[in-house]
JSON list of C-alpha atoms in Angstrom, two decimals:
[
{"chain": "S", "resi": 1, "resn": "LEU", "atom": "CA", "xyz": [16.77, 0.35, -2.07]},
{"chain": "S", "resi": 2, "resn": "ASP", "atom": "CA", "xyz": [15.14, 2.49, -4.74]},
{"chain": "S", "resi": 3, "resn": "GLU", "atom": "CA", "xyz": [15.53, 0.70, -8.07]},
{"chain": "S", "resi": 4, "resn": "GLY", "atom": "CA", "xyz": [13.03, 2.93, -9.82]},
{"chain": "S", "resi": 5, "resn": "PHE", "atom": "CA", "xyz": [10.11, 1.39, -7.94]},
{"chain": "S", "resi": 6, "resn": "GLY", "atom": "CA", "xyz": [10.03, 4.11, -5.29]},
{"chain": "S", "resi": 7, "resn": "TRP", "atom": "CA", "xyz": [10.65, 1.58, -2.54]},
{"chain": "S", "resi": 8, "resn": "SER", "atom": "CA", "xyz": [11.81, 3.31, 0.56]},
{"chain": "S", "resi": 9, "resn": "PHE", "atom": "CA", "xyz": [11.85, 2.66, 4.24]},
{"chain": "S", "resi": 10, "resn": "GLU", "atom": "CA", "xyz": [12.07, 4.70, 7.39]},
{"chain": "S", "resi": 11, "resn": "ARG", "atom": "CA", "xyz": [15.02, 4.35, 9.74]},
{"chain": "S", "resi": 12, "resn": "ASP", "atom": "CA", "xyz": [12.64, 3.18, 12.46]},
{"chain": "S", "resi": 13, "resn": "ASP", "atom": "CA", "xyz": [10.72, 0.72, 10.24]},
{"chain": "S", "resi": 14, "resn": "LYS", "atom": "CA", "xyz": [9.94, -2.17, 12.59]},
{"chain": "S", "resi": 15, "resn": "SER", "atom": "CA", "xyz": [9.51, -4.59, 9.68]},
{"chain": "S", "resi": 16, "resn": "ILE", "atom": "CA", "xyz": [13.25, -4.46, 8.94]},
{"chain": "S", "resi": 17, "resn": "GLN", "atom": "CA", "xyz": [15.40, -6.49, 11.28]},
{"chain": "S", "resi": 18, "resn": "ARG", "atom": "CA", "xyz": [18.55, -4.62, 12.27]},
{"chain": "S", "resi": 19, "resn": "SER", "atom": "CA", "xyz": [21.91, -5.58, 13.72]},
{"chain": "S", "resi": 20, "resn": "SER", "atom": "CA", "xyz": [23.14, -4.25, 17.06]},
{"chain": "S", "resi": 21, "resn": "LYS", "atom": "CA", "xyz": [24.78, -1.40, 15.09]},
{"chain": "S", "resi": 22, "resn": "GLY", "atom": "CA", "xyz": [21.47, -0.49, 13.46]},
{"chain": "S", "resi": 23, "resn": "HIS", "atom": "CA", "xyz": [22.24, -1.80, 9.96]},
{"chain": "S", "resi": 24, "resn": "PRO", "atom": "CA", "xyz": [19.61, -3.84, 8.07]},
{"chain": "S", "resi": 25, "resn": "THR", "atom": "CA", "xyz": [20.33, -7.57, 8.40]},
{"chain": "S", "resi": 26, "resn": "GLY", "atom": "CA", "xyz": [18.59, -8.55, 5.17]},
{"chain": "S", "resi": 27, "resn": "TYR", "atom": "CA", "xyz": [15.45, -9.85, 6.91]},
{"chain": "S", "resi": 28, "resn": "PHE", "atom": "CA", "xyz": [12.27, -7.95, 6.00]},
{"chain": "S", "resi": 29, "resn": "ALA", "atom": "CA", "xyz": [8.99, -8.92, 7.69]},
{"chain": "S", "resi": 30, "resn": "GLY", "atom": "CA", "xyz": [5.43, -8.30, 6.58]},
{"chain": "S", "resi": 31, "resn": "GLY", "atom": "CA", "xyz": [3.20, -8.52, 3.55]},
{"chain": "S", "resi": 32, "resn": "VAL", "atom": "CA", "xyz": [4.47, -5.37, 1.83]},
{"chain": "S", "resi": 33, "resn": "TRP", "atom": "CA", "xyz": [8.06, -6.60, 1.74]},
{"chain": "S", "resi": 34, "resn": "ALA", "atom": "CA", "xyz": [6.97, -10.11, 0.74]},
{"chain": "S", "resi": 35, "resn": "ALA", "atom": "CA", "xyz": [5.07, -8.65, -2.22]},
{"chain": "S", "resi": 36, "resn": "ARG", "atom": "CA", "xyz": [8.00, -6.42, -3.18]},
{"chain": "S", "resi": 37, "resn": "PHE", "atom": "CA", "xyz": [10.36, -9.37, -3.30]},
{"chain": "S", "resi": 38, "resn": "ALA", "atom": "CA", "xyz": [7.78, -11.54, -5.11]},
{"chain": "S", "resi": 39, "resn": "LEU", "atom": "CA", "xyz": [7.65, -8.91, -7.86]},
{"chain": "S", "resi": 40, "resn": "LEU", "atom": "CA", "xyz": [11.28, -9.72, -8.64]},
{"chain": "S", "resi": 41, "resn": "SER", "atom": "CA", "xyz": [10.12, -13.03, -10.14]},
{"chain": "S", "resi": 42, "resn": "PRO", "atom": "CA", "xyz": [8.13, -12.62, -13.36]},
{"chain": "S", "resi": 43, "resn": "SER", "atom": "CA", "xyz": [6.38, -15.95, -12.76]},
{"chain": "S", "resi": 44, "resn": "SER", "atom": "CA", "xyz": [5.09, -15.14, -9.26]},
{"chain": "S", "resi": 45, "resn": "ILE", "atom": "CA", "xyz": [1.39, -14.68, -8.58]},
{"chain": "S", "resi": 46, "resn": "THR", "atom": "CA", "xyz": [2.20, -11.12, -7.50]},
{"chain": "S", "resi": 47, "resn": "SER", "atom": "CA", "xyz": [3.77, -10.38, -10.91]},
{"chain": "S", "resi": 48, "resn": "GLN", "atom": "CA", "xyz": [0.72, -11.88, -12.59]},
{"chain": "S", "resi": 49, "resn": "GLY", "atom": "CA", "xyz": [-1.43, -9.53, -10.50]},
{"chain": "S", "resi": 50, "resn": "LYS", "atom": "CA", "xyz": [0.70, -6.59, -11.64]},
{"chain": "S", "resi": 51, "resn": "ARG", "atom": "CA", "xyz": [0.19, -7.55, -15.28]},
{"chain": "S", "resi": 52, "resn": "GLY", "atom": "CA", "xyz": [-3.56, -7.78, -14.70]},
{"chain": "S", "resi": 53, "resn": "LEU", "atom": "CA", "xyz": [-3.59, -4.40, -12.97]},
{"chain": "S", "resi": 54, "resn": "LYS", "atom": "CA", "xyz": [-1.69, -2.78, -15.83]},
{"chain": "S", "resi": 55, "resn": "ASP", "atom": "CA", "xyz": [-3.96, -4.37, -18.44]},
{"chain": "S", "resi": 56, "resn": "GLY", "atom": "CA", "xyz": [-7.03, -3.11, -16.61]},
{"chain": "S", "resi": 57, "resn": "LEU", "atom": "CA", "xyz": [-5.69, 0.40, -16.10]},
{"chain": "S", "resi": 58, "resn": "LEU", "atom": "CA", "xyz": [-4.65, 0.60, -19.75]},
{"chain": "S", "resi": 59, "resn": "GLU", "atom": "CA", "xyz": [-8.27, 0.00, -20.78]},
{"chain": "S", "resi": 60, "resn": "LEU", "atom": "CA", "xyz": [-9.43, 3.21, -19.07]},
{"chain": "S", "resi": 61, "resn": "PRO", "atom": "CA", "xyz": [-7.74, 5.73, -21.42]},
{"chain": "S", "resi": 62, "resn": "LYS", "atom": "CA", "xyz": [-9.31, 3.91, -24.39]},
{"chain": "S", "resi": 63, "resn": "HIS", "atom": "CA", "xyz": [-12.64, 5.15, -23.04]},
{"chain": "S", "resi": 64, "resn": "GLY", "atom": "CA", "xyz": [-11.48, 8.69, -22.29]},
{"chain": "S", "resi": 65, "resn": "ILE", "atom": "CA", "xyz": [-10.76, 8.10, -18.58]},
{"chain": "S", "resi": 66, "resn": "VAL", "atom": "CA", "xyz": [-7.58, 9.92, -17.55]},
{"chain": "S", "resi": 67, "resn": "SER", "atom": "CA", "xyz": [-7.68, 9.35, -13.79]},
{"chain": "S", "resi": 68, "resn": "CYS", "atom": "CA", "xyz": [-9.25, 6.91, -11.38]},
{"chain": "S", "resi": 69, "resn": "THR", "atom": "CA", "xyz": [-9.56, 5.89, -7.74]},
{"chain": "S", "resi": 70, "resn": "ASP", "atom": "CA", "xyz": [-8.98, 2.49, -6.22]},
{"chain": "S", "resi": 71, "resn": "ALA", "atom": "CA", "xyz": [-10.78, 3.00, -2.95]},
{"chain": "S", "resi": 72, "resn": "PHE", "atom": "CA", "xyz": [-9.75, -0.16, -1.09]},
{"chain": "S", "resi": 73, "resn": "VAL", "atom": "CA", "xyz": [-6.26, -1.58, -1.69]},
{"chain": "S", "resi": 74, "resn": "TYR", "atom": "CA", "xyz": [-4.84, -4.05, 0.79]},
{"chain": "S", "resi": 75, "resn": "GLU", "atom": "CA", "xyz": [-1.45, -3.17, 2.23]},
{"chain": "S", "resi": 76, "resn": "ASN", "atom": "CA", "xyz": [0.33, -6.09, 0.57]},
{"chain": "S", "resi": 77, "resn": "ARG", "atom": "CA", "xyz": [-1.02, -5.00, -2.84]},
{"chain": "S", "resi": 78, "resn": "LEU", "atom": "CA", "xyz": [0.55, -1.53, -2.76]},
{"chain": "S", "resi": 79, "resn": "PRO", "atom": "CA", "xyz": [3.88, -2.79, -4.19]},
{"chain": "S", "resi": 80, "resn": "ILE", "atom": "CA", "xyz": [2.01, -3.94, -7.30]},
{"chain": "S", "resi": 81, "resn": "TYR", "atom": "CA", "xyz": [0.98, -0.33, -7.92]},
{"chain": "S", "resi": 82, "resn": "GLU", "atom": "CA", "xyz": [4.50, 0.91, -7.17]},
{"chain": "S", "resi": 83, "resn": "ALA", "atom": "CA", "xyz": [6.00, -1.46, -9.72]},
{"chain": "S", "resi": 84, "resn": "ALA", "atom": "CA", "xyz": [3.30, -0.91, -12.35]},
{"chain": "S", "resi": 85, "resn": "PHE", "atom": "CA", "xyz": [3.81, 2.85, -12.32]},
{"chain": "S", "resi": 86, "resn": "ALA", "atom": "CA", "xyz": [7.62, 2.57, -12.18]},
{"chain": "S", "resi": 87, "resn": "GLU", "atom": "CA", "xyz": [7.57, 0.39, -15.30]},
{"chain": "S", "resi": 88, "resn": "ASP", "atom": "CA", "xyz": [5.20, 2.75, -17.13]},
{"chain": "S", "resi": 89, "resn": "VAL", "atom": "CA", "xyz": [7.90, 5.07, -18.48]},
{"chain": "S", "resi": 90, "resn": "SER", "atom": "CA", "xyz": [5.69, 6.14, -21.40]},
{"chain": "S", "resi": 91, "resn": "ARG", "atom": "CA", "xyz": [3.07, 7.35, -18.87]},
{"chain": "S", "resi": 92, "resn": "LYS", "atom": "CA", "xyz": [0.15, 5.49, -20.45]},
{"chain": "S", "resi": 93, "resn": "LEU", "atom": "CA", "xyz": [-1.44, 4.48, -17.14]},
{"chain": "S", "resi": 94, "resn": "PRO", "atom": "CA", "xyz": [-4.04, 6.92, -15.82]},
{"chain": "S", "resi": 95, "resn": "ARG", "atom": "CA", "xyz": [-3.32, 8.90, -12.66]},
{"chain": "S", "resi": 96, "resn": "THR", "atom": "CA", "xyz": [-4.61, 6.85, -9.74]},
{"chain": "S", "resi": 97, "resn": "SER", "atom": "CA", "xyz": [-5.63, 7.80, -6.22]},
{"chain": "S", "resi": 98, "resn": "ILE", "atom": "CA", "xyz": [-5.31, 4.83, -3.88]},
{"chain": "S", "resi": 99, "resn": "ALA", "atom": "CA", "xyz": [-6.83, 4.30, -0.44]},
{"chain": "S", "resi": 100, "resn": "LEU", "atom": "CA", "xyz": [-5.22, 1.76, 1.87]},
{"chain": "S", "resi": 101, "resn": "GLY", "atom": "CA", "xyz": [-7.88, -0.74, 2.88]},
{"chain": "S", "resi": 102, "resn": "HIS", "atom": "CA", "xyz": [-8.13, -3.08, 5.82]},
{"chain": "S", "resi": 103, "resn": "GLN", "atom": "CA", "xyz": [-10.93, -5.53, 6.45]},
{"chain": "S", "resi": 104, "resn": "HIS", "atom": "CA", "xyz": [-11.28, -5.93, 10.19]},
{"chain": "S", "resi": 105, "resn": "ASP", "atom": "CA", "xyz": [-12.06, -9.36, 11.50]},
{"chain": "S", "resi": 106, "resn": "GLU", "atom": "CA", "xyz": [-13.13, -9.94, 15.06]},
{"chain": "S", "resi": 107, "resn": "THR", "atom": "CA", "xyz": [-10.03, -11.90, 16.03]},
{"chain": "S", "resi": 108, "resn": "SER", "atom": "CA", "xyz": [-7.81, -8.94, 16.84]},
{"chain": "S", "resi": 109, "resn": "ASN", "atom": "CA", "xyz": [-8.45, -5.27, 17.50]},
{"chain": "S", "resi": 110, "resn": "ASP", "atom": "CA", "xyz": [-4.67, -4.81, 17.38]},
{"chain": "S", "resi": 111, "resn": "GLN", "atom": "CA", "xyz": [-4.84, -5.36, 13.60]},
{"chain": "S", "resi": 112, "resn": "ILE", "atom": "CA", "xyz": [-6.41, -1.94, 13.05]},
{"chain": "S", "resi": 113, "resn": "ASP", "atom": "CA", "xyz": [-3.80, -0.27, 15.29]},
{"chain": "S", "resi": 114, "resn": "GLY", "atom": "CA", "xyz": [-1.01, -2.05, 13.39]},
{"chain": "S", "resi": 115, "resn": "VAL", "atom": "CA", "xyz": [-2.28, -0.95, 9.97]},
{"chain": "S", "resi": 116, "resn": "LEU", "atom": "CA", "xyz": [-2.77, 2.62, 11.12]},
{"chain": "S", "resi": 117, "resn": "LYS", "atom": "CA", "xyz": [0.74, 2.72, 12.61]},
{"chain": "S", "resi": 118, "resn": "ARG", "atom": "CA", "xyz": [2.27, 1.40, 9.36]},
{"chain": "S", "resi": 119, "resn": "ALA", "atom": "CA", "xyz": [0.18, 3.62, 7.08]},
{"chain": "S", "resi": 120, "resn": "PRO", "atom": "CA", "xyz": [2.30, 6.81, 7.35]},
{"chain": "S", "resi": 121, "resn": "ALA", "atom": "CA", "xyz": [5.36, 4.98, 6.01]},
{"chain": "S", "resi": 122, "resn": "LEU", "atom": "CA", "xyz": [3.28, 3.73, 3.05]},
{"chain": "S", "resi": 123, "resn": "ARG", "atom": "CA", "xyz": [1.81, 7.14, 2.26]},
{"chain": "S", "resi": 124, "resn": "ARG", "atom": "CA", "xyz": [2.67, 8.63, -1.14]},
{"chain": "S", "resi": 125, "resn": "THR", "atom": "CA", "xyz": [1.81, 12.13, -2.31]},
{"chain": "S", "resi": 126, "resn": "TRP", "atom": "CA", "xyz": [1.31, 13.11, -5.93]},
{"chain": "S", "resi": 127, "resn": "GLU", "atom": "CA", "xyz": [4.68, 14.87, -5.80]},
{"chain": "S", "resi": 128, "resn": "ASP", "atom": "CA", "xyz": [6.41, 11.72, -4.44]},
{"chain": "S", "resi": 129, "resn": "THR", "atom": "CA", "xyz": [5.40, 9.77, -7.54]},
{"chain": "S", "resi": 130, "resn": "GLY", "atom": "CA", "xyz": [5.79, 12.36, -10.28]},
{"chain": "S", "resi": 131, "resn": "PHE", "atom": "CA", "xyz": [2.01, 12.93, -10.22]},
{"chain": "S", "resi": 132, "resn": "ARG", "atom": "CA", "xyz": [1.34, 9.31, -11.25]},
{"chain": "S", "resi": 133, "resn": "TYR", "atom": "CA", "xyz": [-0.44, 7.98, -8.15]},
{"chain": "S", "resi": 134, "resn": "CYS", "atom": "CA", "xyz": [-1.00, 8.85, -4.53]},
{"chain": "S", "resi": 135, "resn": "MET", "atom": "CA", "xyz": [-1.99, 7.02, -1.36]},
{"chain": "S", "resi": 136, "resn": "ARG", "atom": "CA", "xyz": [-3.26, 9.56, 1.13]},
{"chain": "S", "resi": 137, "resn": "GLU", "atom": "CA", "xyz": [-5.95, 7.81, 3.11]},
{"chain": "S", "resi": 138, "resn": "ALA", "atom": "CA", "xyz": [-6.71, 4.56, 4.88]},
{"chain": "S", "resi": 139, "resn": "LYS", "atom": "CA", "xyz": [-10.06, 2.84, 5.30]},
{"chain": "S", "resi": 140, "resn": "VAL", "atom": "CA", "xyz": [-11.10, 0.14, 7.72]},
{"chain": "S", "resi": 141, "resn": "GLU", "atom": "CA", "xyz": [-14.11, -1.99, 6.85]},
{"chain": "S", "resi": 142, "resn": "ILE", "atom": "CA", "xyz": [-15.99, -2.79, 10.02]},
{"chain": "S", "resi": 143, "resn": "ASP", "atom": "CA", "xyz": [-19.07, -4.59, 8.71]},
{"chain": "S", "resi": 144, "resn": "HIS", "atom": "CA", "xyz": [-20.69, -6.86, 11.27]},
{"chain": "S", "resi": 145, "resn": "VAL", "atom": "CA", "xyz": [-18.52, -5.50, 14.09]},
{"chain": "S", "resi": 146, "resn": "THR", "atom": "CA", "xyz": [-20.13, -4.06, 17.21]},
{"chain": "S", "resi": 147, "resn": "TRP", "atom": "CA", "xyz": [-18.68, -0.63, 17.86]},
{"chain": "S", "resi": 148, "resn": "SER", "atom": "CA", "xyz": [-19.61, 2.72, 19.29]},
{"chain": "S", "resi": 149, "resn": "THR", "atom": "CA", "xyz": [-18.50, 6.30, 18.92]},
{"chain": "S", "resi": 150, "resn": "GLN", "atom": "CA", "xyz": [-18.50, 6.62, 22.71]},
{"chain": "S", "resi": 151, "resn": "ASN", "atom": "CA", "xyz": [-16.81, 4.54, 25.34]},
{"chain": "S", "resi": 152, "resn": "GLU", "atom": "CA", "xyz": [-17.98, 4.05, 28.92]},
{"chain": "S", "resi": 153, "resn": "ASN", "atom": "CA", "xyz": [-16.61, 7.50, 29.87]},
{"chain": "S", "resi": 154, "resn": "GLY", "atom": "CA", "xyz": [-18.54, 9.24, 27.12]},
{"chain": "S", "resi": 155, "resn": "TYR", "atom": "CA", "xyz": [-15.48, 9.89, 24.94]},
{"chain": "S", "resi": 156, "resn": "CYS", "atom": "CA", "xyz": [-15.15, 8.92, 21.31]},
{"chain": "S", "resi": 157, "resn": "SER", "atom": "CA", "xyz": [-13.19, 5.74, 20.79]}
]
């Protein structure tokens, strides 16, 4: 499934529905796969976002900036970076360090667990991308959420 975009999946990727024999059925769940497929249409909002990202990143070298960090990228936006860098064969985009971001809302504590379980499959090292971009960390925004570093037993939670 790698058409130059670097799209890959793990054999145990739960977002890919599989037949009883373990083969992908063609059904892919989740925001990352939805964005990847939306990028196939040049008129989709996702493709428009990719064009905006590329335009913005291309402004940085004009001002002498050769690398940058996007410190809070939602999971379903990562494919936009994948595609933008795959299309940049002339290597004009600056090297970019990306941090997976998740904004926690109080409706579900399972959301954080889900993002953190999916994050290793989304991780990209500099070597994985030909030293174009990396995604090596995840951040969870917990503004206005009551939390503690110790639970009732005195352990960190």
